[in-house]
Amino acid sequence: MHAPLGEEALDVGEGALGVEVVEDRNTRVPDPLRASRIKERLREHHVLVSTDGPDDNVLKIKPPLVFTGDDADRLASTLAKVLDEDGIRS
C-alpha cells in the first residue's frame, strides 16, 4: 500500500503541481517526515522535487518547459517505486 496522499493534486502556482502527503486520508494530518523521505528517495533516482506548504508536507513538482509524456511516465513510475519501498510505506 502506498503512503497516504491527499485526494487531489494541488496547484501551487508558477506551473508547479503539488501532492499532499498525509498520515491518514481521512484525518488529513500532514506528514512532513514522510514527505521529506519521499523527496530524498526520488532525488536518489534523479527525480527532483521539493517540499512546500505551511507544514512542509506537499511534494512540489516543477517540470521543465519541455516535459514529455515519457517524462511524466518516468515521474509516475519512480514515485510509485519509492512509495512501495520499506520505510515509506504506510
C-alpha positions as a Markdown table, in Angstrom:
| # | Residue | x | y | z |
|---|---|---|---|---|
| 1 | Met | 0.0 | 0.0 | 0.0 |
| 2 | His | 1.3 | 3.4 | -0.9 |
| 3 | Ala | 1.9 | 6.2 | 1.6 |
| 4 | Pro | -1.3 | 8.2 | 2.1 |
| 5 | Leu | -1.5 | 11.1 | -0.3 |
| 6 | Gly | -4.2 | 13.8 | -0.4 |
| 7 | Glu | -7.2 | 13.2 | -2.6 |
| 8 | Glu | -6.3 | 15.7 | -5.2 |
| 9 | Ala | -3.3 | 17.4 | -6.7 |
| 10 | Leu | -2.7 | 21.0 | -5.5 |
| 11 | Asp | -2.0 | 23.8 | -7.9 |
| 12 | Val | 0.9 | 25.6 | -6.2 |
| 13 | Gly | 1.4 | 28.2 | -8.9 |
| 14 | Glu | 4.1 | 29.1 | -11.4 |
| 15 | Gly | 3.5 | 25.9 | -13.4 |
| 16 | Ala | 4.1 | 23.7 | -10.5 |
| 17 | Leu | 1.9 | 20.9 | -9.1 |
| 18 | Gly | 1.8 | 19.6 | -5.6 |
| 19 | Val | 0.9 | 16.3 | -3.9 |
| 20 | Glu | 0.0 | 16.5 | -0.3 |
| 21 | Val | 1.5 | 13.7 | 2.0 |
| 22 | Val | -0.7 | 12.9 | 5.0 |
| 23 | Glu | -0.7 | 10.4 | 7.8 |
| 24 | Asp | -4.2 | 9.3 | 7.0 |
| 25 | Arg | -6.5 | 10.2 | 4.1 |
| 26 | Asn | -9.5 | 10.5 | 6.4 |
| 27 | Thr | -7.9 | 12.8 | 9.1 |
| 28 | Arg | -5.6 | 14.5 | 6.5 |
| 29 | Val | -3.0 | 15.1 | 9.3 |
| 30 | Pro | 0.2 | 16.4 | 7.5 |
| 31 | Asp | 3.2 | 14.1 | 7.4 |
| 32 | Pro | 6.3 | 16.2 | 6.7 |
| 33 | Leu | 8.7 | 13.5 | 7.7 |
| 34 | Arg | 7.3 | 11.1 | 5.1 |
| 35 | Ala | 7.3 | 13.9 | 2.5 |
| 36 | Ser | 11.0 | 14.5 | 3.2 |
| 37 | Arg | 11.9 | 10.9 | 2.9 |
| 38 | Ile | 10.0 | 10.6 | -0.4 |
| 39 | Lys | 11.8 | 13.7 | -1.7 |
| 40 | Glu | 15.2 | 12.3 | -0.8 |
| 41 | Arg | 14.5 | 8.9 | -2.3 |
| 42 | Leu | 13.3 | 10.5 | -5.5 |
| 43 | Arg | 16.5 | 12.5 | -5.6 |
| 44 | Glu | 18.5 | 9.3 | -5.4 |
| 45 | His | 16.6 | 8.2 | -8.6 |
| 46 | His | 17.5 | 11.5 | -10.3 |
| 47 | Val | 13.9 | 12.9 | -10.0 |
| 48 | Leu | 14.0 | 16.3 | -8.4 |
| 49 | Val | 11.0 | 17.6 | -6.4 |
| 50 | Ser | 10.9 | 19.9 | -3.3 |
| 51 | Thr | 8.6 | 20.1 | -0.3 |
| 52 | Asp | 6.5 | 23.1 | 0.4 |
| 53 | Gly | 3.4 | 24.3 | 2.2 |
| 54 | Pro | 2.8 | 25.5 | 5.8 |
| 55 | Asp | 3.5 | 22.0 | 7.2 |
| 56 | Asp | 6.3 | 21.2 | 4.6 |
| 57 | Asn | 4.3 | 18.1 | 3.6 |
| 58 | Val | 3.5 | 18.9 | -0.1 |
| 59 | Leu | 5.7 | 17.4 | -2.7 |
| 60 | Lys | 6.2 | 20.2 | -5.2 |
| 61 | Ile | 6.7 | 19.1 | -8.8 |
| 62 | Lys | 8.2 | 21.8 | -11.0 |
| 63 | Pro | 8.5 | 20.3 | -14.5 |
| 64 | Pro | 10.7 | 22.0 | -17.1 |
| 65 | Leu | 9.1 | 23.8 | -20.0 |
| 66 | Val | 9.7 | 20.7 | -22.2 |
| 67 | Phe | 8.1 | 17.9 | -20.3 |
| 68 | Thr | 7.1 | 14.9 | -22.5 |
| 69 | Gly | 4.7 | 12.1 | -21.9 |
| 70 | Asp | 7.7 | 9.9 | -21.3 |
| 71 | Asp | 8.9 | 12.3 | -18.6 |
| 72 | Ala | 5.5 | 12.1 | -16.9 |
| 73 | Asp | 5.6 | 8.3 | -17.1 |
| 74 | Arg | 9.1 | 8.3 | -15.5 |
| 75 | Leu | 7.9 | 10.6 | -12.7 |
| 76 | Ala | 4.8 | 8.5 | -12.0 |
| 77 | Ser | 6.6 | 5.1 | -12.1 |
| 78 | Thr | 9.6 | 6.3 | -10.0 |
| 79 | Leu | 7.2 | 7.8 | -7.4 |
| 80 | Ala | 5.3 | 4.5 | -7.3 |
| 81 | Lys | 8.5 | 2.6 | -6.8 |
| 82 | Val | 9.6 | 5.0 | -4.0 |
| 83 | Leu | 6.3 | 4.7 | -2.3 |
| 84 | Asp | 6.5 | 0.9 | -2.3 |
| 85 | Glu | 9.9 | 0.9 | -0.6 |
| 86 | Asp | 10.2 | -0.1 | 3.1 |
| 87 | Gly | 10.4 | 2.9 | 5.4 |
| 88 | Ile | 8.0 | 5.0 | 3.3 |
| 89 | Arg | 5.1 | 2.5 | 3.0 |
| 90 | Ser | 2.2 | 3.3 | 5.3 |
